Amino acid sequence: MKNFLLPLLAFSTIAIAMAACKSASINENIEKIYEVSKASPIFQDANLKKTYKNFEFSAKLRTFQNANAFLAFHTDENFSRGYKIAIDNNPNSPNWWRATGSLFGIRNIVKNFAKDGEWFELKLKVSGAEILVWIDGRLVVEYIQPQNPYRLPEFSQMKLSQGCVALQHTGGGKVEIKDLAIYELPERSDIDNQQANAIDETSDAAIRLHQEDFPVLDFHVHLKDGFTADWAFAKSRKIGINYAIAPNCGRDFPLNTAKKAQDYLDNLPADFPFLSCMQAEGREWHILFGESIRKQFAYAFTDAMTFNDLNGKRTHIWRDNEVDCPIGSEEKYMDLIVNTICKLLAEEPADVYANPMRLPSILEKDAKKYWTPERRQKVLDALVDSGKALEINMITKLPDADFIKAAKERGVKFTFGSNNKDSNFGRFEYAYEIVRGCNLTAKDIYNPKNK
């Protein structure tokens, strides 16, 4: 018996159903282009009779005028259960952390893998406890629902079961869809084995932030010490944390000229699955890399960890052998650091102040002593005046919660960053602690310009 697709719509919803068929491999493509918008509903007389458990779905879609929609599955006619995949190609979306391909509330995606006005292919596979999502052939979501999934009360039915597959338009211009195909897959007998590889959500921070619709993006990640782009993307999908990848750009680093930075940008793969940002090093970085280079990155961040010391010697404060701070000169050295921070905030064209309030080890052991209220206030005032965002570093745990609260009160935006040395870095535990303790919301997080 040949499968067929019965397209249905109620209130601007395409519900895709199939007649009963025992074959697990037959599918039917519909070549006609359907338009979906709130103004012109199609597919009348909704009839959500056919349901699916294990299946593959694919279609080509095109959004216009920053339209947004979602593909629901394992759902019902009220969309009261199951999962939703976001369709939102608007780079300026107010929900910028929920780009096309996001598994809403579970694995939200920051990177724009599709563009408004251009056709893209969406593919979904549900098999046992696993949900996979592809955009134009790129696997972007890889989620295994654990035995005890964490869900907020309002999302208690956001779980795998069996149900309808439907597309609903939710705003903006029209959505076009064509080449729809769906076919059933056999039952899985190895769900226990699948779930053995799932994230334990009873203590996972990332799923809690996803459930609260909070951007889960590590703004400060490096590919180093064997940590490759493929490895990083696999890890990102596995743990549900988006990454922004930053090369070190500055006089003392491999990317030390505008040409080398441009070569780096030109050689990024067209389907590079991360935000690409610049870590700007040294106080002359903005002279080395002009605006034409900087604007090609999603954003630029810098810190105050490289400067000329009291004797005019170039110093990287994370290298103890370069720090010349004799006994008795600690206060002067501390003033130099504070003045360096305030000067870069006032004069350098970075978007984010990173590695904040970091001190050399000789001062770090007495950080509370040297970070006096007056010095903290001076940095906070400079930060507010600059309009720059503030990184909350998840490894150094700087700045402290009191400084973050004071900055939030004055309208500062924030990023969360790791500044990792290798592949072994966290799962947003500290980020979740700060979000809770400082009452941060999605509106408090910096929105990158170019995603």
CSV table of C-alpha atoms in Angstrom, one decimal:
chain,number,residue,atom,x,y,z
A,1,MET,CA,0.0,0.0,0.0
A,2,LYS,CA,1.4,3.4,-0.9
A,3,ASN,CA,1.8,6.0,1.8
A,4,PHE,CA,0.3,9.4,1.2
A,5,LEU,CA,0.4,12.7,3.0
A,6,LEU,CA,-2.9,14.3,4.0
A,7,PRO,CA,-2.0,18.0,4.6
A,8,LEU,CA,-4.3,19.8,7.1
A,9,LEU,CA,-4.5,23.2,8.7
A,10,ALA,CA,-6.4,24.8,11.4
A,11,PHE,CA,-5.7,28.4,12.4
A,12,SER,CA,-2.6,28.7,10.2
A,13,THR,CA,-1.4,25.2,11.1
A,14,ILE,CA,-0.3,22.6,8.7
A,15,ALA,CA,-0.9,19.2,10.2
A,16,ILE,CA,0.8,16.4,8.3
A,17,ALA,CA,-0.8,13.0,8.6
A,18,MET,CA,-0.5,9.7,6.8
A,19,ALA,CA,-2.9,6.9,6.1
A,20,ALA,CA,-2.2,3.7,7.9
A,21,CYS,CA,0.6,1.7,6.3
A,22,LYS,CA,2.5,-1.2,7.5
A,23,SER,CA,5.6,-0.5,5.5
A,24,ALA,CA,8.3,1.4,7.3
A,25,SER,CA,10.2,2.7,4.3
A,26,ILE,CA,7.8,4.0,1.8
A,27,ASN,CA,7.5,7.8,1.6
A,28,GLU,CA,5.7,10.3,-0.5
A,29,ASN,CA,7.0,13.7,-1.6
A,30,ILE,CA,4.7,16.6,-2.3
A,31,GLU,CA,6.3,19.0,-4.8
A,32,LYS,CA,3.7,21.7,-4.5
A,33,ILE,CA,4.7,24.8,-2.6
A,34,TYR,CA,2.3,25.6,0.2
A,35,GLU,CA,2.2,29.1,1.8
A,36,VAL,CA,1.5,29.5,5.5
A,37,SER,CA,0.7,32.8,7.1
A,38,LYS,CA,-1.8,34.1,9.6
A,39,ALA,CA,-3.5,36.1,6.9
A,40,SER,CA,-4.1,33.3,4.5
A,41,PRO,CA,-4.7,29.9,6.1
A,42,ILE,CA,-4.7,26.9,3.9
A,43,PHE,CA,-5.6,23.2,4.3
A,44,GLN,CA,-9.0,23.5,5.9
A,45,ASP,CA,-10.9,20.9,7.9
A,46,ALA,CA,-8.2,19.8,10.2
A,47,ASN,CA,-8.3,16.1,10.9
A,48,LEU,CA,-5.5,14.9,13.2
A,49,LYS,CA,-6.1,11.2,13.1
A,50,LYS,CA,-2.7,9.8,12.1
A,51,THR,CA,-0.1,9.7,14.8
A,52,TYR,CA,3.6,8.8,14.7
A,53,LYS,CA,6.1,7.4,17.2
A,54,ASN,CA,9.3,6.5,15.4
A,55,PHE,CA,9.6,8.3,12.1
A,56,GLU,CA,11.7,10.4,9.8
A,57,PHE,CA,10.4,13.7,8.4
A,58,SER,CA,11.9,16.1,5.9
A,59,ALA,CA,10.8,19.2,4.1
A,60,LYS,CA,12.1,22.3,2.4
A,61,LEU,CA,11.0,25.6,3.9
A,62,ARG,CA,11.5,29.3,3.1
A,63,THR,CA,10.6,32.1,5.4
A,64,PHE,CA,9.8,35.7,4.4
A,65,GLN,CA,9.8,39.0,6.3
A,66,ASN,CA,11.4,37.4,9.4
A,67,ALA,CA,8.5,34.9,9.8
A,68,ASN,CA,8.7,32.4,12.5
A,69,ALA,CA,7.0,29.1,13.1
A,70,PHE,CA,7.6,25.7,14.7
A,71,LEU,CA,7.3,22.1,13.8
A,72,ALA,CA,5.6,20.1,16.5
A,73,PHE,CA,5.7,16.3,16.9
A,74,HIS,CA,4.3,13.8,19.3
A,75,THR,CA,1.7,16.4,19.8
A,76,ASP,CA,-2.1,16.8,19.7
A,77,GLU,CA,-4.5,19.3,18.1
A,78,ASN,CA,-3.9,21.7,21.0
A,79,PHE,CA,-0.1,21.5,20.9
A,80,SER,CA,-0.3,20.6,24.6
A,81,ARG,CA,2.4,17.9,24.6
A,82,GLY,CA,5.4,16.7,22.7
A,83,TYR,CA,8.3,18.7,21.3
A,84,LYS,CA,8.7,21.7,19.0
A,85,ILE,CA,11.4,22.6,16.5
A,86,ALA,CA,11.9,26.4,16.0
A,87,ILE,CA,11.8,28.0,12.6
A,88,ASP,CA,13.2,31.5,12.9
A,89,ASN,CA,15.8,32.9,10.5
A,90,ASN,CA,15.6,36.4,11.7
A,91,PRO,CA,19.1,37.5,12.8
A,92,ASN,CA,17.5,40.3,14.9
A,93,SER,CA,14.9,38.1,16.5
A,94,PRO,CA,14.1,39.1,20.1
A,95,ASN,CA,14.5,35.4,20.8
A,96,TRP,CA,17.9,35.2,19.1
A,97,TRP,CA,19.0,32.1,21.1
A,98,ARG,CA,16.2,30.1,19.5
A,99,ALA,CA,17.3,29.9,15.8
A,100,THR,CA,16.0,27.5,13.2
A,101,GLY,CA,16.6,23.9,14.3
A,102,SER,CA,16.3,24.5,18.0
A,103,LEU,CA,14.6,21.8,20.0
A,104,PHE,CA,12.6,24.3,22.0
A,105,GLY,CA,13.3,24.3,25.7
A,106,ILE,CA,15.7,21.4,25.3
A,107,ARG,CA,18.5,22.3,22.9
A,108,ASN,CA,18.1,25.9,21.8
A,109,ILE,CA,20.5,27.0,19.0
A,110,VAL,CA,22.2,30.3,18.7
A,111,LYS,CA,23.8,29.9,15.2
A,112,ASN,CA,21.7,30.9,12.2
A,113,PHE,CA,22.1,27.9,9.8
A,114,ALA,CA,19.4,29.2,7.4
A,115,LYS,CA,18.5,32.6,6.0
A,116,ASP,CA,15.3,34.5,5.5
A,117,GLY,CA,14.2,34.3,1.8
A,118,GLU,CA,16.2,31.2,1.0
A,119,TRP,CA,15.1,27.5,0.8
A,120,PHE,CA,16.5,25.2,3.4
A,121,GLU,CA,16.0,21.6,4.3
A,122,LEU,CA,14.7,20.5,7.7
A,123,LYS,CA,15.1,16.9,8.6
A,124,LEU,CA,13.9,15.3,11.8
A,125,LYS,CA,14.4,11.7,13.1
A,126,VAL,CA,12.7,10.3,16.2
A,127,SER,CA,13.9,6.8,17.1
A,128,GLY,CA,13.4,5.3,20.5
A,129,ALA,CA,14.7,7.9,23.0
A,130,GLU,CA,16.7,9.8,20.5
A,131,ILE,CA,15.8,13.0,18.6
A,132,LEU,CA,18.0,14.2,15.7
A,133,VAL,CA,17.6,17.4,13.7
A,134,TRP,CA,19.4,18.4,10.6
A,135,ILE,CA,19.5,21.8,8.8
A,136,ASP,CA,20.7,21.5,5.2
A,137,GLY,CA,22.4,18.2,6.0
A,138,ARG,CA,24.2,19.5,9.1
A,139,LEU,CA,23.3,17.7,12.3
A,140,VAL,CA,22.4,20.5,14.8
A,141,VAL,CA,20.5,18.7,17.5
A,142,GLU,CA,21.4,15.3,19.1
A,143,TYR,CA,19.3,14.7,22.1
A,144,ILE,CA,18.6,11.5,24.1
A,145,GLN,CA,15.7,11.8,26.5
A,146,PRO,CA,16.9,10.3,29.8
A,147,GLN,CA,14.7,8.0,32.0
A,148,ASN,CA,14.1,11.0,34.3
A,149,PRO,CA,14.0,14.1,32.1
A,150,TYR,CA,14.0,17.5,33.9
A,151,ARG,CA,10.9,19.6,33.0
A,152,LEU,CA,9.4,22.7,34.5
A,153,PRO,CA,5.8,22.1,35.6
A,154,GLU,CA,4.4,24.0,32.5
A,155,PHE,CA,6.4,21.7,30.3
A,156,SER,CA,5.7,18.4,32.1
A,157,GLN,CA,4.3,16.9,28.8
A,158,MET,CA,7.4,17.9,26.8
A,159,LYS,CA,8.3,14.2,26.4
A,160,LEU,CA,8.4,11.5,23.8
A,161,SER,CA,5.2,9.4,23.4
A,162,GLN,CA,3.3,9.2,20.1
A,163,GLY,CA,1.3,11.9,18.3
A,164,CYS,CA,0.8,14.2,15.4
A,165,VAL,CA,3.3,16.1,13.3
A,166,ALA,CA,2.3,19.7,12.6
A,167,LEU,CA,3.7,23.0,11.5
A,168,GLN,CA,2.3,26.2,13.0
A,169,HIS,CA,3.0,29.8,11.9
A,170,THR,CA,3.6,32.1,14.9
A,171,GLY,CA,4.5,35.5,13.5
A,172,GLY,CA,6.0,37.6,10.8
A,173,GLY,CA,5.6,37.0,7.1
A,174,LYS,CA,4.7,33.9,5.3
A,175,VAL,CA,6.4,30.5,5.5
A,176,GLU,CA,6.6,28.3,2.4
A,177,ILE,CA,7.0,24.6,2.6
A,178,LYS,CA,7.5,21.9,-0.1
A,179,ASP,CA,8.8,18.4,-0.7
A,180,LEU,CA,7.3,17.1,2.5
A,181,ALA,CA,8.2,13.5,3.2
A,182,ILE,CA,7.5,11.3,6.2
A,183,TYR,CA,7.8,7.6,6.9
A,184,GLU,CA,7.6,5.4,9.9
A,185,LEU,CA,10.5,3.6,11.5
A,186,PRO,CA,10.4,0.4,13.4
A,187,GLU,CA,10.2,0.1,17.2
A,188,ARG,CA,13.5,0.3,19.1
A,189,SER,CA,14.4,-2.6,21.4
A,190,ASP,CA,17.5,-0.9,22.8
A,191,ILE,CA,16.1,2.2,24.5
A,192,ASP,CA,17.9,1.3,27.8
A,193,ASN,CA,21.2,1.3,25.9
A,194,GLN,CA,20.3,4.6,24.3
A,195,GLN,CA,19.5,6.2,27.7
A,196,ALA,CA,22.7,4.9,29.1
A,197,ASN,CA,24.3,7.6,26.9
A,198,ALA,CA,21.9,10.4,27.9
A,199,ILE,CA,22.8,13.4,30.1
A,200,ASP,CA,21.7,13.0,33.7
A,201,GLU,CA,19.2,15.8,33.9
A,202,THR,CA,18.6,15.4,37.6
A,203,SER,CA,21.5,17.8,38.2
A,204,ASP,CA,22.3,19.3,34.7
A,205,ALA,CA,22.5,23.1,34.6
A,206,ALA,CA,22.1,23.5,30.9
A,207,ILE,CA,18.7,21.8,30.7
A,208,ARG,CA,17.4,24.0,33.5
A,209,LEU,CA,18.4,27.2,31.6
A,210,HIS,CA,16.9,25.8,28.3
A,211,GLN,CA,13.7,25.1,30.1
A,212,GLU,CA,13.6,28.7,31.4
A,213,ASP,CA,14.3,30.0,27.8
A,214,PHE,CA,17.6,31.4,28.8
A,215,PRO,CA,20.5,31.7,26.3
A,216,VAL,CA,22.9,28.8,26.8
A,217,LEU,CA,26.0,30.1,25.0
A,218,ASP,CA,29.6,30.0,26.1
A,219,PHE,CA,30.9,33.2,24.6
A,220,HIS,CA,34.6,32.5,25.2
A,221,VAL,CA,35.8,29.1,23.8
A,222,HIS,CA,39.2,28.3,22.2
A,223,LEU,CA,40.2,25.5,19.9
A,224,LYS,CA,43.5,24.4,21.4
A,225,ASP,CA,45.4,21.5,22.8
A,226,GLY,CA,43.8,19.1,20.3
A,227,PHE,CA,40.3,20.4,20.8
A,228,THR,CA,39.2,20.6,17.2
A,229,ALA,CA,36.1,22.1,15.7
A,230,ASP,CA,34.5,18.7,15.0
A,231,TRP,CA,35.2,17.7,18.6
A,232,ALA,CA,33.8,21.0,19.9
A,233,PHE,CA,30.6,20.7,17.9
A,234,ALA,CA,30.0,17.1,19.0
A,235,LYS,CA,30.5,18.1,22.6
A,236,SER,CA,28.2,21.1,22.1
A,237,ARG,CA,25.4,18.9,20.7
A,238,LYS,CA,25.9,16.3,23.4
A,239,ILE,CA,25.7,18.7,26.4
A,240,GLY,CA,23.4,21.3,24.9
A,241,ILE,CA,25.7,24.3,25.2
A,242,ASN,CA,26.3,26.6,22.2
A,243,TYR,CA,29.9,27.8,21.6
A,244,ALA,CA,31.4,30.9,20.3
A,245,ILE,CA,35.0,30.2,19.0
A,246,ALA,CA,37.6,32.9,19.4
A,247,PRO,CA,41.1,33.0,17.9
A,248,ASN,CA,43.7,35.0,19.9
A,249,CYS,CA,44.4,38.2,17.9
A,250,GLY,CA,47.3,40.4,19.0
A,251,ARG,CA,50.9,41.2,18.7
A,252,ASP,CA,52.1,38.3,20.8
A,253,PHE,CA,49.9,35.6,19.1
A,254,PRO,CA,49.8,33.8,15.7
A,255,LEU,CA,47.1,36.1,14.3
A,256,ASN,CA,49.2,39.3,14.7
A,257,THR,CA,48.4,41.1,11.5
A,258,ALA,CA,45.3,42.2,9.7
A,259,LYS,CA,46.3,39.9,6.8
A,260,LYS,CA,46.5,36.8,9.0
A,261,ALA,CA,43.2,37.6,10.6
A,262,GLN,CA,41.6,38.0,7.2
A,263,ASP,CA,43.1,34.7,6.1
A,264,TYR,CA,41.7,33.1,9.1
A,265,LEU,CA,38.2,34.4,8.3
A,266,ASP,CA,38.5,33.5,4.7
A,267,ASN,CA,39.4,29.9,5.5
A,268,LEU,CA,36.5,29.3,7.9
A,269,PRO,CA,34.2,26.7,6.4
A,270,ALA,CA,31.0,28.0,5.0
A,271,ASP,CA,29.1,25.8,7.4
A,272,PHE,CA,31.3,26.7,10.5
A,273,PRO,CA,28.8,25.7,13.2
A,274,PHE,CA,29.8,28.3,15.8
A,275,LEU,CA,29.7,32.0,16.3
A,276,SER,CA,33.1,33.4,15.3
A,277,CYS,CA,34.4,36.0,17.7
A,278,MET,CA,37.7,37.8,18.2
A,279,GLN,CA,39.8,37.7,21.4
A,280,ALA,CA,41.7,41.0,21.2
A,281,GLU,CA,45.0,40.9,22.9
A,282,GLY,CA,47.3,43.8,24.0
A,283,ARG,CA,46.5,47.4,24.1
A,284,GLU,CA,47.3,48.0,20.4
A,285,TRP,CA,45.0,45.3,19.0
A,286,HIS,CA,42.5,47.9,17.5
A,287,ILE,CA,45.4,49.5,15.6
A,288,LEU,CA,46.5,46.1,14.2
A,289,PHE,CA,43.0,45.1,13.3
A,290,GLY,CA,40.8,47.8,11.7
A,291,GLU,CA,37.1,48.0,11.6
A,292,SER,CA,36.9,46.1,8.3
A,293,ILE,CA,38.4,43.1,10.1
A,294,ARG,CA,36.5,43.5,13.4
A,295,LYS,CA,33.1,43.7,11.8
A,296,GLN,CA,33.5,40.3,10.2
A,297,PHE,CA,33.4,38.7,13.7
A,298,ALA,CA,30.2,38.3,15.7
A,299,TYR,CA,31.8,40.5,18.4
A,300,ALA,CA,35.2,41.3,19.9
A,301,PHE,CA,36.3,41.0,23.5
A,302,THR,CA,39.4,42.0,25.3
A,303,ASP,CA,40.8,42.0,28.8
A,304,ALA,CA,43.3,44.0,30.9
A,305,MET,CA,45.8,41.2,31.3
A,306,THR,CA,48.4,42.6,28.9
A,307,PHE,CA,50.0,46.0,29.5
A,308,ASN,CA,53.3,47.8,30.1
A,309,ASP,CA,54.2,47.7,33.8
A,310,LEU,CA,55.5,50.6,36.0
A,311,ASN,CA,58.9,50.2,34.4
A,312,GLY,CA,57.5,50.2,30.8
A,313,LYS,CA,58.0,46.4,30.4
A,314,ARG,CA,55.4,44.5,28.4
A,315,THR,CA,53.6,42.1,30.9
A,316,HIS,CA,51.2,39.3,30.6
A,317,ILE,CA,49.9,38.9,34.1
A,318,TRP,CA,49.0,35.2,33.8
A,319,ARG,CA,52.8,34.6,33.4
A,320,ASP,CA,54.3,34.9,36.9
A,321,ASN,CA,57.8,35.3,35.5
A,322,GLU,CA,56.8,38.5,33.7
A,323,VAL,CA,55.1,40.2,36.7
A,324,ASP,CA,57.5,42.7,38.4
A,325,CYS,CA,55.8,43.7,41.6
A,326,PRO,CA,58.3,44.0,44.4
A,327,ILE,CA,57.2,44.0,48.1
A,328,GLY,CA,56.0,47.5,48.9
A,329,SER,CA,54.8,48.3,45.3
A,330,GLU,CA,51.5,46.3,45.4
A,331,GLU,CA,49.2,49.3,45.8
A,332,LYS,CA,50.9,51.1,42.8
A,333,TYR,CA,50.7,47.9,40.7
A,334,MET,CA,47.0,47.5,41.6
A,335,ASP,CA,46.3,51.1,40.6
A,336,LEU,CA,48.1,50.4,37.3
A,337,ILE,CA,45.7,47.4,36.7
A,338,VAL,CA,42.6,49.4,37.6
A,339,ASN,CA,43.7,52.3,35.3
A,340,THR,CA,44.4,49.9,32.5
A,341,ILE,CA,40.9,48.4,32.8
A,342,CYS,CA,39.3,51.9,32.9
A,343,LYS,CA,41.3,53.1,29.9
A,344,LEU,CA,40.5,50.1,27.7
A,345,LEU,CA,36.8,50.4,28.6
A,346,ALA,CA,36.9,54.1,27.6
A,347,GLU,CA,39.0,53.9,24.5
A,348,GLU,CA,39.1,50.4,22.9
A,349,PRO,CA,36.4,49.3,20.5
A,350,ALA,CA,35.6,45.9,22.0
A,351,ASP,CA,32.1,44.7,22.6
A,352,VAL,CA,32.8,42.8,25.8
A,353,TYR,CA,35.2,43.2,28.7
A,354,ALA,CA,36.5,39.6,29.4
A,355,ASN,CA,38.5,37.9,32.1
A,356,PRO,CA,37.3,40.6,34.4
A,357,MET,CA,39.1,41.9,37.4
A,358,ARG,CA,41.8,39.2,37.0
A,359,LEU,CA,44.9,39.8,39.0
A,360,PRO,CA,48.5,38.3,38.9
A,361,SER,CA,49.0,35.5,41.4
A,362,ILE,CA,51.1,37.7,43.7
A,363,LEU,CA,48.0,39.9,44.2
A,364,GLU,CA,45.2,37.4,43.7
A,365,LYS,CA,45.8,35.7,47.0
A,366,ASP,CA,44.7,38.9,48.7
A,367,ALA,CA,42.2,40.0,46.0
A,368,LYS,CA,39.7,41.2,48.5
A,369,LYS,CA,42.2,43.5,50.1
A,370,TYR,CA,43.3,45.1,46.8
A,371,TRP,CA,39.8,45.3,45.2
A,372,THR,CA,38.7,48.0,47.6
A,373,PRO,CA,35.2,49.5,47.3
A,374,GLU,CA,36.7,52.6,45.6
A,375,ARG,CA,38.5,50.6,43.0
A,376,ARG,CA,35.4,48.4,42.3
A,377,GLN,CA,33.3,51.5,41.9
A,378,LYS,CA,35.8,53.1,39.6
A,379,VAL,CA,35.7,50.0,37.3
A,380,LEU,CA,31.9,49.7,37.5
A,381,ASP,CA,31.5,53.4,36.5
A,382,ALA,CA,33.9,53.0,33.6
A,383,LEU,CA,32.1,49.8,32.5
A,384,VAL,CA,28.7,51.5,32.6
A,385,ASP,CA,30.0,54.6,30.7
A,386,SER,CA,31.5,52.4,28.0
A,387,GLY,CA,28.3,50.5,27.1
A,388,LYS,CA,30.4,47.3,26.9
A,389,ALA,CA,29.1,43.9,28.1
A,390,LEU,CA,30.7,42.2,31.0
A,391,GLU,CA,32.0,38.6,30.9
A,392,ILE,CA,31.1,36.4,33.8
A,393,ASN,CA,34.0,33.9,33.7
A,394,MET,CA,32.8,30.4,34.6
A,395,ILE,CA,36.3,29.1,35.5
A,396,THR,CA,37.8,32.0,37.5
A,397,LYS,CA,34.3,32.8,38.9
A,398,LEU,CA,35.0,36.5,38.4
A,399,PRO,CA,33.5,39.0,39.0
A,400,ASP,CA,31.8,38.2,42.2
A,401,ALA,CA,28.0,38.2,42.6
A,402,ASP,CA,27.9,41.5,44.4
A,403,PHE,CA,29.6,43.2,41.4
A,404,ILE,CA,27.3,41.4,39.0
A,405,LYS,CA,24.2,42.6,40.9
A,406,ALA,CA,25.5,46.2,40.9
A,407,ALA,CA,26.3,46.0,37.2
A,408,LYS,CA,22.8,44.6,36.4
A,409,GLU,CA,21.2,47.4,38.5
A,410,ARG,CA,22.9,49.9,36.2
A,411,GLY,CA,21.9,48.2,32.9
A,412,VAL,CA,25.1,46.3,32.0
A,413,LYS,CA,24.7,43.3,29.7
A,414,PHE,CA,26.5,40.1,30.4
A,415,THR,CA,28.2,37.1,28.7
A,416,PHE,CA,29.2,33.8,30.2
A,417,GLY,CA,32.7,32.6,29.1
A,418,SER,CA,35.1,29.8,29.9
A,419,ASN,CA,38.4,30.8,28.4
A,420,ASN,CA,39.2,27.1,28.2
A,421,LYS,CA,42.8,25.7,28.0
A,422,ASP,CA,41.7,22.4,26.5
A,423,SER,CA,38.5,20.2,26.0
A,424,ASN,CA,37.9,19.9,29.8
A,425,PHE,CA,35.6,22.7,30.7
A,426,GLY,CA,32.3,23.1,32.4
A,427,ARG,CA,28.6,22.5,31.9
A,428,PHE,CA,27.3,25.9,33.0
A,429,GLU,CA,27.0,25.0,36.7
A,430,TYR,CA,28.4,28.3,37.7
A,431,ALA,CA,26.3,30.1,35.2
A,432,TYR,CA,23.2,28.6,36.6
A,433,GLU,CA,24.3,29.6,40.1
A,434,ILE,CA,24.8,33.2,39.0
A,435,VAL,CA,21.6,33.4,37.0
A,436,ARG,CA,19.6,32.2,40.1
A,437,GLY,CA,21.6,34.2,42.7
A,438,CYS,CA,21.7,37.5,40.7
A,439,ASN,CA,18.2,37.2,39.1
A,440,LEU,CA,19.5,37.4,35.6
A,441,THR,CA,17.1,37.1,32.7
A,442,ALA,CA,17.5,36.5,29.0
A,443,LYS,CA,17.2,40.3,28.5
A,444,ASP,CA,20.4,40.8,30.6
A,445,ILE,CA,22.5,38.8,28.1
A,446,TYR,CA,24.5,40.4,25.4
A,447,ASN,CA,23.1,39.8,21.9
A,448,PRO,CA,25.9,39.2,19.4
A,449,LYS,CA,25.7,41.4,16.2
A,450,ASN,CA,26.5,38.8,13.6
A,451,LYS,CA,25.2,35.2,14.1
